[in-house]
mmCIF file of C-alpha atoms in Angstrom:
data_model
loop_
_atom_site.group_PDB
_atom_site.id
_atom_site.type_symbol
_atom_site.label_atom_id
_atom_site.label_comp_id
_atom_site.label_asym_id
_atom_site.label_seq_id
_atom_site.Cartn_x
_atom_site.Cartn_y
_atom_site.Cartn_z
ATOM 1 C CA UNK X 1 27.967 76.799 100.696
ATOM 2 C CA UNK X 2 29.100 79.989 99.864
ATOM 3 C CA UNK X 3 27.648 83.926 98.624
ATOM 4 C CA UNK X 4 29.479 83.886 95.256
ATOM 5 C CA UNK X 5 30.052 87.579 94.922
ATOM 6 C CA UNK X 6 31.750 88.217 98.056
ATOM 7 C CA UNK X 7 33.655 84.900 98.950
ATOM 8 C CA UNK X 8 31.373 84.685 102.253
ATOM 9 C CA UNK X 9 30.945 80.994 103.474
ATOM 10 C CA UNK X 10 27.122 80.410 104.089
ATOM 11 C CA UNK X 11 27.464 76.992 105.818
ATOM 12 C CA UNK X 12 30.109 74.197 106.154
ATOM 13 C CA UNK X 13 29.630 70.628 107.202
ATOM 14 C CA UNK X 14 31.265 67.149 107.774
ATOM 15 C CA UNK X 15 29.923 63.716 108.488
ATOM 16 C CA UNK X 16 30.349 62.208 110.826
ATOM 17 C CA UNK X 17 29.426 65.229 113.255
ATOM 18 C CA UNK X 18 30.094 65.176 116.686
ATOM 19 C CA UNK X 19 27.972 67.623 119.593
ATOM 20 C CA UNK X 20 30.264 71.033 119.596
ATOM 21 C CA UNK X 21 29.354 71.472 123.492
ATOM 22 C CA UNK X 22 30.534 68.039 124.284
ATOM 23 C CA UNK X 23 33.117 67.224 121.242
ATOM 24 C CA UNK X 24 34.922 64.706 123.437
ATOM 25 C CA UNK X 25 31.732 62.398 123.978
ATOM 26 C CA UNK X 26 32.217 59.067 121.892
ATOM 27 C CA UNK X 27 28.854 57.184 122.743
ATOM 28 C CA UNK X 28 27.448 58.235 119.282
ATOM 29 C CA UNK X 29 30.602 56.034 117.931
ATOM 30 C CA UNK X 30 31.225 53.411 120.037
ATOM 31 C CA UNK X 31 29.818 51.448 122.893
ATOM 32 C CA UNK X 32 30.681 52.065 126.566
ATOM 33 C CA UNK X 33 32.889 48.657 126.508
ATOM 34 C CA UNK X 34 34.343 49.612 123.179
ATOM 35 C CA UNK X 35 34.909 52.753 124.611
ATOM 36 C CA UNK X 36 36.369 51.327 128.320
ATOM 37 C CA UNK X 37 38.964 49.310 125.948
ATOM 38 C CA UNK X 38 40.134 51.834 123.977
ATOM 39 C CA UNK X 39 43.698 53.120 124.987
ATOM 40 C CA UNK X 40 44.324 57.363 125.504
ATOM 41 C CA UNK X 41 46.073 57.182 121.992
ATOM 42 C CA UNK X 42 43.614 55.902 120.218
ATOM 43 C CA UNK X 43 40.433 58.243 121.797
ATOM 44 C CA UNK X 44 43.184 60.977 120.360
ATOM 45 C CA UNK X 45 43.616 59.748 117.118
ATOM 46 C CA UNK X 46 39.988 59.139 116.833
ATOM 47 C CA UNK X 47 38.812 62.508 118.519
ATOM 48 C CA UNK X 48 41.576 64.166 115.869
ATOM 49 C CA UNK X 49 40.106 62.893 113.102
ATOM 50 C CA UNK X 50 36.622 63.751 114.080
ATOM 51 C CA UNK X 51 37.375 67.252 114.710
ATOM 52 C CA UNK X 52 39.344 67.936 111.853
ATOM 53 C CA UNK X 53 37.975 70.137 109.201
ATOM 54 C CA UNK X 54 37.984 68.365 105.537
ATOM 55 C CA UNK X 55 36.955 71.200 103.600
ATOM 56 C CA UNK X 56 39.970 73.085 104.267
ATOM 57 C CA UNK X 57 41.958 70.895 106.305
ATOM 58 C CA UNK X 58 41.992 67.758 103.049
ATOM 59 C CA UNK X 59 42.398 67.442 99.765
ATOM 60 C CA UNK X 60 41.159 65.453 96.665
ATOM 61 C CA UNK X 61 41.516 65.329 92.765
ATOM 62 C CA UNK X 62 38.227 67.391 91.733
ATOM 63 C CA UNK X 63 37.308 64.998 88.705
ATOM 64 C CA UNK X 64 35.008 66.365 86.047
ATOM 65 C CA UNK X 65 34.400 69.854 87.976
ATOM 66 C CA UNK X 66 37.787 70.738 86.756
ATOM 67 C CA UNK X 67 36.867 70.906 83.080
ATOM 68 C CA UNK X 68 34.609 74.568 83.335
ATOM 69 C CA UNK X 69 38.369 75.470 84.346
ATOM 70 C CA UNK X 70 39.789 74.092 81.994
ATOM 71 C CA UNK X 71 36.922 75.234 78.774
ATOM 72 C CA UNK X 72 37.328 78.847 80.677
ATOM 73 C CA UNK X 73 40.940 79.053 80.439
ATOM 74 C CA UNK X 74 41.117 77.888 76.617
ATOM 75 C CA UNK X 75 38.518 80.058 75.381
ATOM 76 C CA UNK X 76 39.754 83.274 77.632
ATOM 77 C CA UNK X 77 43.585 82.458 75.675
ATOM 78 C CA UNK X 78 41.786 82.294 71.925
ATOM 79 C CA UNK X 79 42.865 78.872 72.057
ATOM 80 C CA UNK X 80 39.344 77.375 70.988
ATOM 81 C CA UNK X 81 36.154 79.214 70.553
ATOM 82 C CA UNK X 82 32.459 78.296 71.106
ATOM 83 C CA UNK X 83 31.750 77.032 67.761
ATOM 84 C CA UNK X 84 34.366 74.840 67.704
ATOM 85 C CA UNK X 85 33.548 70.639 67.852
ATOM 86 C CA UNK X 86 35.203 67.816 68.353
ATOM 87 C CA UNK X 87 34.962 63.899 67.826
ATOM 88 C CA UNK X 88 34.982 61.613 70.796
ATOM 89 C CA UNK X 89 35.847 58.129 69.979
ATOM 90 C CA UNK X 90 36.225 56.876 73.347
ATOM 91 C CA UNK X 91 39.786 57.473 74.157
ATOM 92 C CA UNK X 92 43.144 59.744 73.564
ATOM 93 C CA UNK X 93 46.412 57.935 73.101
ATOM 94 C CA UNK X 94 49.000 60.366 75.029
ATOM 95 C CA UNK X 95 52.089 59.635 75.673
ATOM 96 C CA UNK X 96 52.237 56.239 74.706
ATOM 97 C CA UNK X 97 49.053 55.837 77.229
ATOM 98 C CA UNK X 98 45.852 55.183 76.005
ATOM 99 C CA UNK X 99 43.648 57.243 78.006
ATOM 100 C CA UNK X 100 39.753 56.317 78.340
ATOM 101 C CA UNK X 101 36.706 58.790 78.134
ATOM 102 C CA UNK X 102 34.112 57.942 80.755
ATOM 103 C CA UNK X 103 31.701 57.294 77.744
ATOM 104 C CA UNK X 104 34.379 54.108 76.638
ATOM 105 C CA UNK X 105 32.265 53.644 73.128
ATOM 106 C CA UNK X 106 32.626 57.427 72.796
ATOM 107 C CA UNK X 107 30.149 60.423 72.503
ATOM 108 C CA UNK X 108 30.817 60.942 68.865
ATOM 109 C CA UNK X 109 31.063 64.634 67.346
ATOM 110 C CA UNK X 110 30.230 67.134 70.143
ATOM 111 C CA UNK X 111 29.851 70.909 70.035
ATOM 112 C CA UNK X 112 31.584 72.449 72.951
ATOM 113 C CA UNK X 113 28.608 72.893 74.955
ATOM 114 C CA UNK X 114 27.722 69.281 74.681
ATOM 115 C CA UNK X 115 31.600 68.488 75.784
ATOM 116 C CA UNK X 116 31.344 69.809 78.843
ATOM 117 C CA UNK X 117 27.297 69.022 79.617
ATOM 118 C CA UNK X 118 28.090 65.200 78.524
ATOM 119 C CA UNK X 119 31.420 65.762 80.762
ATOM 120 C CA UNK X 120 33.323 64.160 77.669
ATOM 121 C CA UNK X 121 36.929 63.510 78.527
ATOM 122 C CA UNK X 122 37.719 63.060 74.852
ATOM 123 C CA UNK X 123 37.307 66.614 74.008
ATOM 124 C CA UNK X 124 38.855 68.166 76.973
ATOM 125 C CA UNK X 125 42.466 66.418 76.385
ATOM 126 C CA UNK X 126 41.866 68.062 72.796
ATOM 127 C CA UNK X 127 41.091 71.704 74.025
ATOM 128 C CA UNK X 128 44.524 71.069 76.633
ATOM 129 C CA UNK X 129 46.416 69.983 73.672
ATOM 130 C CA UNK X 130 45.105 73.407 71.897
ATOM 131 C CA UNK X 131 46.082 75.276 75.153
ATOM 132 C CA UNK X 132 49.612 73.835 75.595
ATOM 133 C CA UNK X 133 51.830 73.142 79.321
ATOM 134 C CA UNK X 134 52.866 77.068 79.336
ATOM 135 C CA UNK X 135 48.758 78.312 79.144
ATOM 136 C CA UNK X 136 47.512 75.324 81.001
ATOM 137 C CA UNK X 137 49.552 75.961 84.007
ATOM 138 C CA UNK X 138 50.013 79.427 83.813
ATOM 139 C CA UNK X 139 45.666 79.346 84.094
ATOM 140 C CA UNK X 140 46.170 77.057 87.282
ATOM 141 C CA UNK X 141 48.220 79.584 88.837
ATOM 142 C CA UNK X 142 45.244 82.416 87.802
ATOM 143 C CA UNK X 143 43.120 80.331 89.458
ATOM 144 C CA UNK X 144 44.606 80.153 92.609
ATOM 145 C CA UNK X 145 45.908 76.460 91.982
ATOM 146 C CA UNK X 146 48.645 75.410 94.403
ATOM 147 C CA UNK X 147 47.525 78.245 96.702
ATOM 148 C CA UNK X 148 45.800 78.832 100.132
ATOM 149 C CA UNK X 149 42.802 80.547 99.758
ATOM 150 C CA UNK X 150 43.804 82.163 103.024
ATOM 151 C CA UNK X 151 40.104 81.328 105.043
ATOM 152 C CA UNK X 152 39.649 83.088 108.366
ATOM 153 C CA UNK X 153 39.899 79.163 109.970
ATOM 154 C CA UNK X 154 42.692 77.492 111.359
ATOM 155 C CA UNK X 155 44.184 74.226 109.201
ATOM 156 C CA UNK X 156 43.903 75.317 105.720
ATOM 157 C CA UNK X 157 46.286 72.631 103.977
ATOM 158 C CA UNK X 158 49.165 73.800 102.476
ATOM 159 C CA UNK X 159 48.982 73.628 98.719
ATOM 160 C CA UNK X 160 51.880 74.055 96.694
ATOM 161 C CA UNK X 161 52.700 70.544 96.076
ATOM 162 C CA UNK X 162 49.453 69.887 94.823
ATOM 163 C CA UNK X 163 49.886 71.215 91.765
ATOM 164 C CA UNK X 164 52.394 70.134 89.229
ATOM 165 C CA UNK X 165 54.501 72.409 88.494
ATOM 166 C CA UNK X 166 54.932 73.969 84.140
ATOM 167 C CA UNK X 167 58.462 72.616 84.179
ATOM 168 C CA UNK X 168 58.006 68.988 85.512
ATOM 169 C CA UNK X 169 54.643 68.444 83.944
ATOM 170 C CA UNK X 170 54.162 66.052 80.457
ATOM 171 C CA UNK X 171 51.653 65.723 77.950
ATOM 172 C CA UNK X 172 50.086 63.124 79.973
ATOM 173 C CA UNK X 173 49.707 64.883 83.189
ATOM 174 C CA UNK X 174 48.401 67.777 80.820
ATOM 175 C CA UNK X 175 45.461 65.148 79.288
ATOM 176 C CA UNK X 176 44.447 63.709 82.864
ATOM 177 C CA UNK X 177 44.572 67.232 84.651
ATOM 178 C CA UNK X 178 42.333 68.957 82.100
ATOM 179 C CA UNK X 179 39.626 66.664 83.515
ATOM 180 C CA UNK X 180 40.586 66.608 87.115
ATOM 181 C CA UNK X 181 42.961 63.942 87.677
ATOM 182 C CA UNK X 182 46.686 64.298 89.291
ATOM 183 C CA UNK X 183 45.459 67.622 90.892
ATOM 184 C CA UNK X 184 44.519 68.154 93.870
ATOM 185 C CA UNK X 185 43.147 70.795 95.833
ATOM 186 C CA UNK X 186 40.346 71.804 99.041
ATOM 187 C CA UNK X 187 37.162 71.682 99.084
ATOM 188 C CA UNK X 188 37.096 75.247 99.839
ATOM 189 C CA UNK X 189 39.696 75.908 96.965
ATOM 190 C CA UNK X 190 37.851 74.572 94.440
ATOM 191 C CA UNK X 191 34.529 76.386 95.506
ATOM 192 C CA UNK X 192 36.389 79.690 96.199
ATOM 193 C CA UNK X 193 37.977 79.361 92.154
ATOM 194 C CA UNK X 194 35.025 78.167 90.706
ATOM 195 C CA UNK X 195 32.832 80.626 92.262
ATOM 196 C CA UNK X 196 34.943 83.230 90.069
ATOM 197 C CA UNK X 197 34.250 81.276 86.811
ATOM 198 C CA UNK X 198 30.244 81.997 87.636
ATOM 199 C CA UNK X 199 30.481 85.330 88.685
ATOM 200 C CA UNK X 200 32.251 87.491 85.925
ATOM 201 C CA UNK X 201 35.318 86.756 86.699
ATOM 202 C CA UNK X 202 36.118 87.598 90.204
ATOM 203 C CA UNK X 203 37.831 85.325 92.792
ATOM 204 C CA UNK X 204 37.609 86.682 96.404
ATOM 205 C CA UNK X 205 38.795 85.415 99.452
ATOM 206 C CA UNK X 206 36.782 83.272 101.071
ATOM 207 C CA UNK X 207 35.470 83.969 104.934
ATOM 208 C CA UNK X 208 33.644 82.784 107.711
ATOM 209 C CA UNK X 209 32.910 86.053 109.916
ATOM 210 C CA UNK X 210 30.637 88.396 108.520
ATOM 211 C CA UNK X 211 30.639 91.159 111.649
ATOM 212 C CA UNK X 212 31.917 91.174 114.954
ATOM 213 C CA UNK X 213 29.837 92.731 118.025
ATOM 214 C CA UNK X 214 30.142 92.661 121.282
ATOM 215 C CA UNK X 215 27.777 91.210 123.876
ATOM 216 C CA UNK X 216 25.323 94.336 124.124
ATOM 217 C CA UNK X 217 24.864 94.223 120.375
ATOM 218 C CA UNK X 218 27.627 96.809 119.518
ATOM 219 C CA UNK X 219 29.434 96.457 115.807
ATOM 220 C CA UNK X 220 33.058 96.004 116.818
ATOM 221 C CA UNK X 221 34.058 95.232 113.010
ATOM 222 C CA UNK X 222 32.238 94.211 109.772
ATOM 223 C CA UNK X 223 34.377 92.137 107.547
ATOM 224 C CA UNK X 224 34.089 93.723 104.474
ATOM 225 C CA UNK X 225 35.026 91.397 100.729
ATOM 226 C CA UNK X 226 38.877 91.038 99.650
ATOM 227 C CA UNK X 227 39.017 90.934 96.468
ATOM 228 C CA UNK X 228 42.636 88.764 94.982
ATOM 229 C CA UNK X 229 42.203 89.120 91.571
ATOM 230 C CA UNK X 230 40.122 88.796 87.737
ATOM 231 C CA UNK X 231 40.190 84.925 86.846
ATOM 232 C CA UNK X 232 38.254 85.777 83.291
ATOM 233 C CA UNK X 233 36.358 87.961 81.661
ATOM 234 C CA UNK X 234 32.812 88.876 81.975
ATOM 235 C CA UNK X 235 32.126 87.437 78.757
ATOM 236 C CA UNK X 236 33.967 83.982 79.059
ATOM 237 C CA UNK X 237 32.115 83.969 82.755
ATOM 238 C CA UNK X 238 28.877 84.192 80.688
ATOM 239 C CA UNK X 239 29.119 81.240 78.719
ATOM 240 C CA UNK X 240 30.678 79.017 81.570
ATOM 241 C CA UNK X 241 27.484 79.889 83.496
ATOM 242 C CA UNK X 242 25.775 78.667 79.998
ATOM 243 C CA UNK X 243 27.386 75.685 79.188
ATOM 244 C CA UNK X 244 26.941 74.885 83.272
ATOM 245 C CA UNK X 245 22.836 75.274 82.904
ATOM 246 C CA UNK X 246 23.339 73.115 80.067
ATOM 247 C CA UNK X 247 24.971 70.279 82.512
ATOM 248 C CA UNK X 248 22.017 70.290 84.209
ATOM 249 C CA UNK X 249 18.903 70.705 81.903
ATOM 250 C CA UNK X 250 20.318 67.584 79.290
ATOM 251 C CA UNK X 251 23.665 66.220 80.531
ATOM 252 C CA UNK X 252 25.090 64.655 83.570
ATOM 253 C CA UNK X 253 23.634 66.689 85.787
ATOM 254 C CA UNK X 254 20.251 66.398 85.471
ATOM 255 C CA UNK X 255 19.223 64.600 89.187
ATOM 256 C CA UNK X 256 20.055 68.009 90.434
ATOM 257 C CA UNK X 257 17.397 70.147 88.603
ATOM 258 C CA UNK X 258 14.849 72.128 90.952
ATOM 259 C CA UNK X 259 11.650 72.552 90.009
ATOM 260 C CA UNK X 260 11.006 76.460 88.956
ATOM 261 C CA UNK X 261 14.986 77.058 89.067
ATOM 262 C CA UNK X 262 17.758 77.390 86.495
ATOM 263 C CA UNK X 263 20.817 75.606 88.460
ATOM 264 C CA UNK X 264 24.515 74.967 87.044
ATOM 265 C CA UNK X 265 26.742 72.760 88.093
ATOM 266 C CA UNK X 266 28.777 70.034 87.048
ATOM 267 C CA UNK X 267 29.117 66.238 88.031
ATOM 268 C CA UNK X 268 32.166 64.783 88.790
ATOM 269 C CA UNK X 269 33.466 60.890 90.026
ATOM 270 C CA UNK X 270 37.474 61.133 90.528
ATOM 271 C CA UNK X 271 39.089 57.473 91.058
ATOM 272 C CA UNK X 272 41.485 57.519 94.181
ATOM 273 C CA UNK X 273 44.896 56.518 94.021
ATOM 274 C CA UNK X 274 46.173 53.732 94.047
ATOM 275 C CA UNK X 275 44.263 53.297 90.843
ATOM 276 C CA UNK X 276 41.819 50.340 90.281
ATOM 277 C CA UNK X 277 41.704 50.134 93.960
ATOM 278 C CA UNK X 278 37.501 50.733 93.484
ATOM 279 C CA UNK X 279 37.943 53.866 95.809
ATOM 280 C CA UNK X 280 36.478 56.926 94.319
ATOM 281 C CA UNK X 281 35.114 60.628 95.788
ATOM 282 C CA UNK X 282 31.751 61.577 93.874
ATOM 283 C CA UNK X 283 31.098 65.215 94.010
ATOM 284 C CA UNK X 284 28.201 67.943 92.612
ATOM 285 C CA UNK X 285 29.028 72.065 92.236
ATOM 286 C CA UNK X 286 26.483 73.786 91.642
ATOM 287 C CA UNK X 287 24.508 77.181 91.797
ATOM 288 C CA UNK X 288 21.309 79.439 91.421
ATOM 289 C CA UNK X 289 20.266 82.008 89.930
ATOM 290 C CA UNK X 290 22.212 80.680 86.756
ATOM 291 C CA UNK X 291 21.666 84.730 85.029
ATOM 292 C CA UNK X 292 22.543 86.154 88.070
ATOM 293 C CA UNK X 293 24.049 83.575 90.680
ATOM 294 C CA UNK X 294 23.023 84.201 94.554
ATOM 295 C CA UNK X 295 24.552 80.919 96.389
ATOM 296 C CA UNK X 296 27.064 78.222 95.262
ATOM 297 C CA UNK X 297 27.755 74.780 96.917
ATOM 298 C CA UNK X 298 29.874 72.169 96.729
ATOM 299 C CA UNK X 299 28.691 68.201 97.808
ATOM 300 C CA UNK X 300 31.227 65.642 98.093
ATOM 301 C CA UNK X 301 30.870 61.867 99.389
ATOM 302 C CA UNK X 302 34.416 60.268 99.982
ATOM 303 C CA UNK X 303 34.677 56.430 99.070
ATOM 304 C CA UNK X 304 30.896 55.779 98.663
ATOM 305 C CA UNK X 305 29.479 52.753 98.971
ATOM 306 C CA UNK X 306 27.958 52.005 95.688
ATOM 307 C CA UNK X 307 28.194 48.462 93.002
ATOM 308 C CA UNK X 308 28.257 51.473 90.370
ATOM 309 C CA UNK X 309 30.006 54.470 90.746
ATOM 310 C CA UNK X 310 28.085 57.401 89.650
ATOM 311 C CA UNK X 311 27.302 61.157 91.207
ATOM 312 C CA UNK X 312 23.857 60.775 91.595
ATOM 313 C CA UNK X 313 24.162 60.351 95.179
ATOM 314 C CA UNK X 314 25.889 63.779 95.588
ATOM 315 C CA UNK X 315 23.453 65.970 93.502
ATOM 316 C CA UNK X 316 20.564 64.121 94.685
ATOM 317 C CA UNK X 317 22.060 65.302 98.722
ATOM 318 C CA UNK X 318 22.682 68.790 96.422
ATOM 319 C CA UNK X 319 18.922 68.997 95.130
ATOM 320 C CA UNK X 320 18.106 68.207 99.320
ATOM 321 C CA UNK X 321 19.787 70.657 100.411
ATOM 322 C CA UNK X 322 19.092 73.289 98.351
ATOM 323 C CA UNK X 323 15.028 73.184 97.534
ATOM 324 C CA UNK X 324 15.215 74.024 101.515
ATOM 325 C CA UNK X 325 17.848 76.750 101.322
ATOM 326 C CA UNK X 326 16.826 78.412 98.301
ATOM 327 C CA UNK X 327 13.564 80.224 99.999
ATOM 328 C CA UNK X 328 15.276 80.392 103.102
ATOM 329 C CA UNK X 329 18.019 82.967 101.131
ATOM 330 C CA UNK X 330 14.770 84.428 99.499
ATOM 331 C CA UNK X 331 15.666 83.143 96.119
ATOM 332 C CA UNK X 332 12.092 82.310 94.661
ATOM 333 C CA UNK X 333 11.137 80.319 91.403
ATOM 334 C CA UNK X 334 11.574 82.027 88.121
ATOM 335 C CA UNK X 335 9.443 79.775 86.373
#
């Protein structure tokens, strides 16, 4: 969870937990003979993986909450424009691969807005094919694609081979990355970047410590906001944050509507590789105030448990979380 205009991180949480004044204790895991017949290297391996921080420690393709990226880019290059529309029939042949929309008997004719509410594959292989390799990666590198966001935490993964690069990548790693797919990046990456799509334009480094004092109560240092660079402009940030309340009020987002709010976000299920292995990661990003955004977060469940895959799960943990948070932050209904 993170303050949008500033890059300051709110809250940040794994599962499974473990007690931070006794992060060595394994009862909550494991019995005391399961425990007794574990060997030294495997407590470590376990304890290792317990500790470690996956939202900036791990990475993941982002799915469908790479496509605001993707509309943002395109219609900040000229390369499309908000009255354009496009016909989804279910598929894109690219490449000699046929390459399914998540909607397999198609959404039919869809205005841009609809695209990205309806989270129509389809349309966003069209608007990359508009863009072009050259745009399309030179927008992943304005985003901060391929880069460490540079966190005030220790294990931030390194990025650069996330990303593929303008000179090795094809039309068909252009089709599946404009939807989130053969790109990877952090959890605190992708907030950081899309936090810059909702906010006018501005991505800023994300950080933990707002002020140091000493023990008395004494400032020492306030950490003030760092800001890298301009993503977009104002204007193209306006209709993201549009086309995002749309996701939520009548498209695929709609479990993670709060009464009296106006939240954006966007849905996303990314399949794992190998692929057809039935592993996915389900994810919601979303935010409030749309007009004038106050907090953003970011859920993600890794390899859920479900007969259907679908990201209900994470907005419905989303909507949870933030019908608490909201009137803690003294953000109050609108309507």
């Amino acid at each position: 969870m993170m303050d949008p205009n500033n890059g300051q991180i709110l809250a940040m949480a794994n599962y499974p937990n473990y007690d931070l004044n006794n992060p060595a204790d394994l009862s909550s895991f494991f019995t005391e003979n399961e425990i007794q017949s574990l060997t030294e290297e495997e407590k470590t391996e376990f304890l290792n993986s317990l500790w470690r921080n996956e939202a900036v420690s791990d990475t993941h393709e982002p799915g469908s909450t790479m496509k605001p990226f993707t509309v943002a880019a395109a219609l900040e290059e000229g390369s499309i424009s908000e009255d354009d529309t496009y016909f989804c029939d279910g598929y894109e042949m690219v490449g000699g691969w046929k390459i399914d929309c998540a909607k397999r008997s198609g959404h039919g004719h869809q205005t841009l807005a609809e695209a990205v509410a309806n989270s129509c594959n389809d349309a966003l292989m069209q608007i990359a094919k508009k863009m072009g390799i050259s745009n399309f990666s030179d927008y992943n590198r304005i985003f901060g694609f391929g880069q460490k966001t540079n966190i005030d935490i220790v294990g931030e993964a390194s990025a650069e081979t996330l990303v593929i690069s303008k000179e090795k990548m094809t039309e068909t790693d252009l089709a599946v990355n404009s939807f989130g797919q053969s790109i990877n990046m952090t959890s605190i990456q992708l907030t950081s970047s899309f936090a810059s799509l909702i906010n006018g334009g501005y991505l800023y480094q994300p950080h933990l410590v707002k002020q140091i004092v000493t023990s008395n109560g004494n400032n020492v240092e306030t950490i003030d906001k760092i800001l890298v660079k301009q993503t977009i402009s104002p204007g193209t940030s306006e209709k993201i944050k549009d086309y995002l309340l749309g996701t939520v009020d009548f498209g695929t987002g709609k479990r993670a509507q709060i009464e009296g709010y106006d939240i954006g976000g966007k849905t996303a299920t990314a399949e794992k590789l190998p692929r057809g292995n039935g592993k996915h990661v389900i994810s919601f990003l979303g935010f409030a105030p749309v007009q004038n955004p106050q907090v953003i977060m970011y859920v993600a469940i890794d390899e859920p448990q479900m007969d259907y895959i679908t990201s209900t799960p994470a907005m419905l943990l989303f909507k949870e979380i933030f019908e608490n948070t909201l009137p803690y932050l003294d953000i109050y209904p609108t309507t």
